[in-house]
């Protein structure tokens, strides 16, 4: 490995260690993205731009089991993809969304304070409610 690549590799190792707790719990939404690769890529980029601060939001889709039960899992997957598209409209390029559970999602918002994260959460909630 070239000497110039060592700091980058060390940074990736450090990021993977620091955020390994997230990688253990997050699962990507099918047809969405490979979360571990995207998470490391985006955090490397965003930490260069913004520094170390970030906020984490966790949310779920109310009554989603009824969608799967009444319309089937294929339609449920469609609903989840539409939800992700709505959420992404309210995020910056450096923000990361990942699937946490069946209908639960986790957002990582670099360089975002608690009050700013609350505003993002409300904007997302409002957008989904209006859809």
Short mmCIF file of C-alpha atoms in Angstrom, two decimals:
data_model
loop_
_atom_site.label_atom_id
_atom_site.label_comp_id
_atom_site.label_asym_id
_atom_site.label_seq_id
_atom_site.Cartn_x
_atom_site.Cartn_y
_atom_site.Cartn_z
CA UNK A 1 0.00 0.00 0.00
CA UNK A 2 1.30 3.45 -0.88
CA UNK A 3 2.20 5.78 1.98
CA UNK A 4 -0.37 8.34 0.79
CA UNK A 5 -3.17 5.75 1.22
CA UNK A 6 -2.34 4.94 4.86
CA UNK A 7 -4.13 7.95 6.45
CA UNK A 8 -7.28 7.16 4.45
CA UNK A 9 -7.20 3.49 5.46
CA UNK A 10 -6.60 4.47 9.09
CA UNK A 11 -9.57 6.84 8.92
CA UNK A 12 -11.81 4.11 7.48
CA UNK A 13 -10.69 1.71 10.22
CA UNK A 14 -11.44 4.37 12.83
CA UNK A 15 -14.86 5.13 11.34
CA UNK A 16 -15.76 1.46 11.15
CA UNK A 17 -14.81 1.02 14.81
CA UNK A 18 -16.66 4.18 15.92
CA UNK A 19 -19.85 3.31 14.05
CA UNK A 20 -19.75 -0.48 14.29
CA UNK A 21 -22.63 -0.38 16.76
CA UNK A 22 -24.79 1.13 14.00
CA UNK A 23 -23.63 -1.36 11.40
CA UNK A 24 -24.62 -4.24 13.67
CA UNK A 25 -28.22 -3.02 13.90
CA UNK A 26 -29.01 -1.49 10.54
CA UNK A 27 -30.28 -3.37 7.51
CA UNK A 28 -30.67 -1.81 4.08
CA UNK A 29 -34.06 -1.62 2.44
CA UNK A 30 -34.10 -3.98 -0.52
CA UNK A 31 -33.37 -2.16 -3.78
CA UNK A 32 -32.20 0.85 -1.72
CA UNK A 33 -28.46 0.67 -0.99
CA UNK A 34 -25.72 -1.30 0.70
CA UNK A 35 -25.72 0.49 4.05
CA UNK A 36 -22.29 -0.42 5.44
CA UNK A 37 -20.49 0.80 2.31
CA UNK A 38 -22.65 3.92 1.98
CA UNK A 39 -22.38 4.69 5.69
CA UNK A 40 -18.58 4.62 5.63
CA UNK A 41 -18.43 6.53 2.35
CA UNK A 42 -20.82 9.26 3.48
CA UNK A 43 -19.30 9.61 6.94
CA UNK A 44 -15.82 9.93 5.47
CA UNK A 45 -17.12 12.67 3.19
CA UNK A 46 -19.25 14.42 5.81
CA UNK A 47 -16.62 14.31 8.54
CA UNK A 48 -14.22 16.02 6.16
CA UNK A 49 -16.79 18.76 5.57
CA UNK A 50 -18.55 19.11 8.89
CA UNK A 51 -16.55 17.57 11.73
CA UNK A 52 -17.68 14.95 14.23
CA UNK A 53 -21.13 16.12 15.39
CA UNK A 54 -24.27 14.32 14.25
CA UNK A 55 -27.84 13.52 15.26
CA UNK A 56 -29.67 10.21 14.99
CA UNK A 57 -33.42 9.91 14.38
CA UNK A 58 -35.37 6.65 14.67
CA UNK A 59 -38.91 6.41 13.30
CA UNK A 60 -41.45 3.85 12.24
CA UNK A 61 -44.52 3.66 10.04
CA UNK A 62 -47.71 3.39 12.11
CA UNK A 63 -50.10 0.50 11.39
CA UNK A 64 -47.81 -0.95 8.74
CA UNK A 65 -48.62 -4.56 9.69
CA UNK A 66 -52.16 -3.94 8.47
CA UNK A 67 -50.78 -2.95 5.03
CA UNK A 68 -48.91 -6.25 4.72
CA UNK A 69 -51.83 -8.25 6.11
CA UNK A 70 -54.45 -6.65 3.85
CA UNK A 71 -52.49 -6.05 0.63
CA UNK A 72 -49.52 -8.44 0.78
CA UNK A 73 -45.79 -8.06 1.30
CA UNK A 74 -45.06 -7.00 -2.27
CA UNK A 75 -47.32 -3.98 -1.85
CA UNK A 76 -45.81 -3.40 1.59
CA UNK A 77 -42.34 -3.24 0.01
CA UNK A 78 -43.70 -0.71 -2.49
CA UNK A 79 -45.04 1.42 0.37
CA UNK A 80 -41.65 1.31 2.12
CA UNK A 81 -39.84 2.38 -1.06
CA UNK A 82 -42.28 5.27 -1.46
CA UNK A 83 -41.71 6.23 2.17
CA UNK A 84 -37.94 6.26 1.63
CA UNK A 85 -38.39 8.50 -1.42
CA UNK A 86 -40.49 10.95 0.62
CA UNK A 87 -37.94 10.99 3.43
CA UNK A 88 -35.03 11.52 1.04
CA UNK A 89 -36.75 14.67 -0.29
CA UNK A 90 -36.25 16.16 3.19
CA UNK A 91 -32.60 15.15 3.61
CA UNK A 92 -29.27 16.56 2.53
CA UNK A 93 -26.83 14.60 0.38
CA UNK A 94 -24.65 13.88 3.44
CA UNK A 95 -27.52 12.46 5.51
CA UNK A 96 -27.88 8.68 5.71
CA UNK A 97 -31.08 6.65 5.93
CA UNK A 98 -31.10 2.95 6.76
CA UNK A 99 -33.64 0.34 7.67
CA UNK A 100 -33.58 -0.55 11.36
CA UNK A 101 -36.37 -3.12 11.42
CA UNK A 102 -39.49 -4.14 9.52
CA UNK A 103 -40.99 -0.66 9.23
CA UNK A 104 -38.43 1.18 11.37
CA UNK A 105 -35.82 3.51 9.91
CA UNK A 106 -32.81 5.29 11.29
CA UNK A 107 -31.46 8.60 10.00
CA UNK A 108 -27.94 9.84 10.63
CA UNK A 109 -27.67 13.61 10.24
CA UNK A 110 -24.07 14.89 10.31
CA UNK A 111 -23.44 18.31 11.90
CA UNK A 112 -27.01 18.55 13.17
CA UNK A 113 -28.01 19.83 16.59
CA UNK A 114 -30.89 18.45 18.64
CA UNK A 115 -33.26 21.33 17.76
CA UNK A 116 -32.35 21.05 14.07
CA UNK A 117 -32.93 17.28 14.14
CA UNK A 118 -36.35 17.89 15.70
CA UNK A 119 -37.19 20.25 12.82
CA UNK A 120 -36.11 17.59 10.29
CA UNK A 121 -38.22 14.98 12.08
CA UNK A 122 -41.29 17.23 12.04
CA UNK A 123 -40.76 18.10 8.37
CA UNK A 124 -40.59 14.38 7.52
CA UNK A 125 -43.64 13.56 9.65
CA UNK A 126 -45.62 16.31 7.97
CA UNK A 127 -44.55 15.26 4.45
CA UNK A 128 -45.54 11.63 5.09
CA UNK A 129 -48.86 12.67 6.65
CA UNK A 130 -49.71 14.80 3.60
CA UNK A 131 -48.79 12.06 1.09
#
